[in-house]
CSV table of C-alpha atoms in Angstrom, one decimal:
chain,number,residue,atom,x,y,z
A,1,UNK,CA,0.0,0.0,0.0
A,2,UNK,CA,1.5,3.3,-1.0
A,3,UNK,CA,0.6,6.4,1.0
A,4,UNK,CA,2.0,9.9,0.8
A,5,UNK,CA,4.3,9.0,3.8
A,6,UNK,CA,5.9,6.3,1.6
A,7,UNK,CA,7.6,8.9,-0.6
A,8,UNK,CA,10.9,10.1,0.8
A,9,UNK,CA,10.6,13.9,1.4
A,10,UNK,CA,13.1,15.8,-0.6
A,11,UNK,CA,14.4,17.8,2.4
A,12,UNK,CA,15.0,14.5,4.3
A,13,UNK,CA,16.9,13.1,1.4
A,14,UNK,CA,19.1,16.1,1.0
A,15,UNK,CA,19.8,16.4,4.7
A,16,UNK,CA,20.4,12.6,5.2
A,17,UNK,CA,22.7,12.2,2.2
A,18,UNK,CA,24.4,15.6,2.8
A,19,UNK,CA,25.2,14.4,6.3
A,20,UNK,CA,27.3,11.7,4.8
A,21,UNK,CA,29.7,14.2,3.2
A,22,UNK,CA,31.8,14.6,6.4
A,23,UNK,CA,32.0,10.9,6.9
A,24,UNK,CA,33.3,10.3,3.3
A,25,UNK,CA,35.5,13.4,3.2
A,26,UNK,CA,37.2,12.7,6.5
A,27,UNK,CA,37.8,9.0,5.7
A,28,UNK,CA,39.3,10.0,2.4
A,29,UNK,CA,41.5,12.7,4.0
A,30,UNK,CA,42.7,10.1,6.5
A,31,UNK,CA,43.9,7.9,3.6
A,32,UNK,CA,45.0,10.4,1.0
A,33,UNK,CA,46.6,13.2,3.2
A,34,UNK,CA,49.0,11.6,5.6
A,35,UNK,CA,49.9,15.0,7.1
A,36,UNK,CA,46.2,15.5,8.0
A,37,UNK,CA,45.5,11.9,9.1
A,38,UNK,CA,45.4,12.5,12.8
A,39,UNK,CA,43.1,15.5,12.7
A,40,UNK,CA,40.9,13.9,10.1
A,41,UNK,CA,40.5,10.8,12.2
A,42,UNK,CA,39.8,12.9,15.3
A,43,UNK,CA,37.1,14.8,13.4
A,44,UNK,CA,35.7,11.6,11.9
A,45,UNK,CA,35.3,10.0,15.3
A,46,UNK,CA,33.8,13.2,16.8
A,47,UNK,CA,31.4,13.5,13.9
A,48,UNK,CA,30.5,9.8,14.1
A,49,UNK,CA,29.7,10.2,17.8
A,50,UNK,CA,27.5,13.2,17.2
A,51,UNK,CA,25.6,11.5,14.4
A,52,UNK,CA,25.2,8.3,16.4
A,53,UNK,CA,23.7,10.3,19.2
A,54,UNK,CA,21.4,12.0,16.8
A,55,UNK,CA,20.0,8.8,15.4
A,56,UNK,CA,19.5,7.5,18.9
A,57,UNK,CA,17.4,10.5,19.6
A,58,UNK,CA,15.1,9.5,16.7
A,59,UNK,CA,13.8,6.7,18.9
A,60,UNK,CA,13.0,9.1,21.7
A,61,UNK,CA,10.9,11.2,19.3
A,62,UNK,CA,9.3,8.1,17.8
A,63,UNK,CA,8.4,6.8,21.2
A,64,UNK,CA,6.6,10.1,22.0
A,65,UNK,CA,4.9,10.4,18.6
A,66,UNK,CA,3.8,6.9,17.6
A,67,UNK,CA,0.2,6.4,18.9
A,68,UNK,CA,0.2,2.7,18.1
A,69,UNK,CA,3.2,1.8,20.2
A,70,UNK,CA,2.3,-0.3,23.2
A,71,UNK,CA,3.8,0.5,26.6
A,72,UNK,CA,6.6,-2.1,26.5
A,73,UNK,CA,7.8,-0.9,23.1
A,74,UNK,CA,7.5,2.7,24.1
A,75,UNK,CA,9.7,2.1,27.2
A,76,UNK,CA,12.1,0.1,25.0
A,77,UNK,CA,12.4,2.9,22.5
A,78,UNK,CA,13.0,5.5,25.3
A,79,UNK,CA,15.7,3.3,26.9
A,80,UNK,CA,17.4,2.5,23.6
A,81,UNK,CA,17.4,6.2,22.5
A,82,UNK,CA,20.2,7.0,25.0
A,83,UNK,CA,22.4,4.0,24.3
A,84,UNK,CA,23.8,5.4,21.0
A,85,UNK,CA,25.0,8.5,22.9
A,86,UNK,CA,26.7,6.3,25.5
A,87,UNK,CA,28.4,4.3,22.7
A,88,UNK,CA,29.5,7.5,21.0
A,89,UNK,CA,30.8,8.9,24.2
A,90,UNK,CA,32.7,5.7,25.0
A,91,UNK,CA,34.3,5.7,21.5
A,92,UNK,CA,35.8,9.2,22.0
A,93,UNK,CA,36.1,9.7,25.8
A,94,UNK,CA,39.2,7.8,26.6
A,95,UNK,CA,42.5,9.3,25.2
A,96,UNK,CA,44.2,5.9,25.4
A,97,UNK,CA,41.6,4.3,23.0
A,98,UNK,CA,43.3,4.1,19.6
A,99,UNK,CA,41.4,5.8,16.8
A,100,UNK,CA,41.0,2.5,15.0
A,101,UNK,CA,39.2,1.0,18.0
A,102,UNK,CA,37.0,4.1,18.4
A,103,UNK,CA,36.0,3.9,14.8
A,104,UNK,CA,35.1,0.2,15.2
A,105,UNK,CA,33.0,1.0,18.3
A,106,UNK,CA,31.1,3.7,16.4
A,107,UNK,CA,30.5,1.4,13.4
A,108,UNK,CA,29.2,-1.2,15.7
A,109,UNK,CA,26.9,1.4,17.3
A,110,UNK,CA,25.5,2.3,13.9
A,111,UNK,CA,24.8,-1.3,13.1
A,112,UNK,CA,23.2,-2.0,16.5
A,113,UNK,CA,21.0,1.1,15.9
A,114,UNK,CA,19.9,-0.1,12.5
A,115,UNK,CA,18.9,-3.4,14.1
A,116,UNK,CA,16.8,-1.4,16.7
A,117,UNK,CA,15.3,0.6,13.8
A,118,UNK,CA,14.1,-2.7,12.2
A,119,UNK,CA,12.7,-3.9,15.6
A,120,UNK,CA,10.8,-0.6,16.0
A,121,UNK,CA,9.5,-0.7,12.5
A,122,UNK,CA,8.0,-4.1,13.2
A,123,UNK,CA,6.2,-2.7,16.3
A,124,UNK,CA,4.8,0.5,14.7
A,125,UNK,CA,3.9,2.2,11.5
A,126,UNK,CA,7.0,4.1,10.3
A,127,UNK,CA,7.0,5.8,6.9
A,128,UNK,CA,7.9,3.4,4.1
A,129,UNK,CA,11.0,5.4,3.2
A,130,UNK,CA,12.5,5.3,6.7
A,131,UNK,CA,14.2,1.9,6.7
A,132,UNK,CA,15.6,2.1,3.2
A,133,UNK,CA,17.1,5.5,4.0
A,134,UNK,CA,18.5,4.4,7.3
A,135,UNK,CA,20.1,1.3,5.6
A,136,UNK,CA,21.8,3.5,3.0
A,137,UNK,CA,23.0,6.1,5.4
A,138,UNK,CA,24.2,3.4,7.9
A,139,UNK,CA,26.1,1.5,5.2
A,140,UNK,CA,28.0,4.6,4.1
A,141,UNK,CA,28.7,5.8,7.6
A,142,UNK,CA,30.0,2.3,8.6
A,143,UNK,CA,32.1,2.0,5.5
A,144,UNK,CA,33.6,5.4,6.2
A,145,UNK,CA,34.4,4.5,9.8
A,146,UNK,CA,35.9,1.2,8.7
A,147,UNK,CA,38.1,3.1,6.2
A,148,UNK,CA,39.1,5.4,9.0
A,149,UNK,CA,40.0,2.5,11.2
A,150,UNK,CA,42.1,1.0,8.4
A,151,UNK,CA,43.8,4.3,7.8
A,152,UNK,CA,44.6,4.5,11.5
A,153,UNK,CA,46.0,0.9,11.5
A,154,UNK,CA,48.1,1.6,8.4
A,155,UNK,CA,49.6,4.6,10.0
A,156,UNK,CA,50.9,2.5,12.8
């Protein structure tokens, strides 16, 4: 069944895909500009932590706004919504954590969040465009973080 909510809004597409530019640019900088590798990796991890926190907050908003969500699922969404922020914080908070490990922690956080998106989609009526968009965005963010982790490992 196609409804108006099944069509990806143009602004959401631009904002979502535009938000990938820092992921891709910083991962490329870490690989192609050795003199900028350390600051590019630092910025990549910081940006990843911020965006992971943002996607977690989506579940808070959905828990408040979805009328068909039962109490158990609503509570689960509220609880989960703060977990990505904690994962992001853990990935960047400890100076002794190597950049490669931080990038892997963030990539894992994005993959866990996508899994939670799928669970929430089964429990409520999300727009038809939501999961395909989240999959695309997650794939590119995770690939960029993996490239950053590899660049950090290659640097020594």
